[in-house]
Amino acid sequence: MPKEKAIKDIEDLPGIGEATAAKLKAAGIDTLDKVATAVPHELSELVGISVESAKKAIAAAQESTTVNYETGAEFYDKRVSIGKISTGSKDLDELIGGGIETNAITEVYGKFASGKTQLSFQLCVNAQLPKGKGGLEGSVLFVDTEGTFRPERLKEMAKAKGMDPDAVLGNVMYVRAQTTDQQILTIERADKLITEKNIKLIIIDSLTALFRAEYIGRGALGERQQKLNQHIHRLQILADKYNLAVYVTNQVMDNPGILFGDPTTPIGGNIMAHAATTRLYMRKSKEDKRIVRLTDSPNMPDGECIIKVTPEGVKD
Ligand code: GTP
Ligand code: MG
């Protein structure tokens, strides 16, 4: 019997010829890891192979990729290298354990004008601060799905910190995504940019809006959730691989099922709830005050604090 060829690349997978491999790569599925984590029927649709063939290719990709086990002690060492970006408010930093963490996805949800975007601008500035002063000396990738990025606000916030406003803007890589495909692709292709520009923070404002707009109705919900899941999964991989922070914003919808308390729930359902490492709920209060509630964290107790959104940025 002929010995099976070692699987080193997508082309080596059973049933995947050169043309199919090229189609996969064009669709952003360009590594064995990505094939290994793909969903059979989606792969089948994407490149026009049968679901059975897709299953075989995925299984082979899974077998060919290695799993790296590490001890608790090794993992602890990695935790020690985790960086934190200050939000600009000491109270909020304390609430979340020192700032927005690297290796993690931080989600902020809330109604319109609750301050989610303003906080994202502040993080763009603060990520560039020196280590020990609330920053990570890194650049930022800003994916804007709502057209609400305001460079002049960033400049204002940078000036207030005594930083060079143009230099600060120069370290923010901006992408305006108009479709979920563009949004997904921006993240799929981010590896090179991240290493070249020393990106330490990825912002997606908003993570869910385009998914919500494109996948309408009950029938589309399953597909939407699956796409969203893959997208978030990819964000988590980047966060781990490059020790960077991910900040995403999310809208809320009215939940008439809740009779007592706040009848709003974040978009994205279980997928979002499980994917975000830390979840914050922002509410508008009087004048420039905003209430921030920590609703989910792996190592901090739930709690609340008040921050201010001022012309100079986020403060206590
Ligand atoms: P959506 O994206 O609509 O869901 O809302 P959001 O949560 O992103 O709200 P955003 O962060 O855009 O907050 C808008 C609010 O921030 C405004 O209503 C103002 O109260 C405040 N704000 C926006 N720009 C400025 C500014 O230049 N100076 C000050 N002081 N406040 C501002
Ligand atoms: Mg916004």
XYZ file of N, CA and C and ligand atoms in Angstrom, residues 110-119 121 146 148 153 156 205 249-251 282 284 287-288 290 309-312, ligand 1:
116
model
N -24.297 48.369 25.765
C -25.125 49.433 26.313
C -25.901 50.117 25.210
N -26.859 50.946 25.610
C -27.696 51.663 24.645
C -26.888 52.734 23.918
N -27.494 53.393 22.934
C -26.852 54.486 22.207
C -26.468 55.582 23.198
N -25.369 56.243 22.893
C -24.862 57.369 23.697
C -24.465 56.979 25.119
N -24.242 55.686 25.348
C -23.836 55.287 26.698
C -22.331 55.487 26.902
N -21.586 55.689 25.832
C -20.162 56.011 25.978
C -19.210 54.929 25.503
N -19.749 53.902 24.833
C -18.924 52.778 24.372
C -17.843 53.241 23.392
N -18.237 54.097 22.454
C -17.294 54.585 21.445
C -16.293 55.553 22.072
N -16.773 56.400 22.973
C -15.868 57.342 23.640
C -14.778 56.590 24.398
N -15.157 55.520 25.069
C -14.161 54.721 25.794
C -13.174 54.076 24.820
N -12.131 55.377 22.058
C -11.179 56.432 21.669
C -10.108 56.604 22.753
N -19.599 51.347 12.113
C -20.748 52.254 12.212
C -20.463 53.658 11.688
N -18.467 55.900 13.050
C -18.493 56.889 14.134
C -17.094 57.214 14.672
N -11.556 63.793 18.029
C -11.737 63.446 19.443
C -10.465 62.799 20.008
N -7.955 65.484 20.662
C -8.299 66.202 21.881
C -7.831 65.421 23.117
N -15.846 48.354 16.731
C -16.965 49.192 17.187
C -17.951 49.339 16.019
N -17.493 46.533 21.101
C -18.725 47.117 21.631
C -19.910 46.321 21.093
N -21.004 46.428 21.793
C -22.195 45.650 21.451
C -23.444 46.441 21.841
N -24.468 46.313 21.025
C -25.727 46.986 21.344
C -26.571 46.111 22.267
N -22.685 49.512 30.154
C -22.586 50.960 30.351
C -23.952 51.616 30.255
N -26.068 55.504 30.650
C -25.964 56.950 30.761
C -26.585 57.368 32.082
N -25.863 64.150 33.177
C -24.830 64.915 32.474
C -23.763 64.007 31.863
N -22.479 64.252 32.267
C -21.411 63.473 31.629
C -21.102 62.180 32.386
N -21.406 58.300 33.600
C -21.808 57.003 33.040
C -21.617 55.924 34.108
N -17.439 61.103 31.051
C -16.943 61.344 29.693
C -16.859 62.850 29.502
N -15.631 63.369 29.549
C -15.418 64.821 29.453
C -14.765 65.150 28.111
N -14.669 66.443 27.779
C -13.976 66.794 26.525
C -12.548 66.241 26.483
N -11.902 66.137 27.653
C -10.526 65.617 27.698
C -10.482 64.087 27.690
P -23.913 54.011 20.057
O -22.699 53.806 19.232
O -24.904 54.905 19.421
O -24.534 52.729 20.525
O -23.479 54.802 21.393
P -22.114 54.791 22.194
O -22.316 54.026 23.443
O -20.976 54.438 21.348
O -22.005 56.299 22.633
P -20.783 57.279 22.458
O -19.564 56.716 23.054
O -20.725 57.761 21.068
O -21.250 58.425 23.412
C -21.908 59.539 22.931
C -21.942 60.524 24.063
O -20.622 60.859 24.429
C -22.610 61.797 23.668
O -23.987 61.748 23.885
C -21.923 62.792 24.572
O -22.582 62.781 25.820
C -20.559 62.194 24.749
N -19.628 62.867 23.832
C -19.449 62.643 22.537
N -18.544 63.476 22.014
C -18.163 64.237 23.032
C -17.241 65.314 23.129
O -16.623 65.727 22.167
N -17.097 65.861 24.338
C -17.792 65.418 25.435
N -17.620 65.962 26.608
N -18.665 64.419 25.356
C -18.848 63.848 24.179
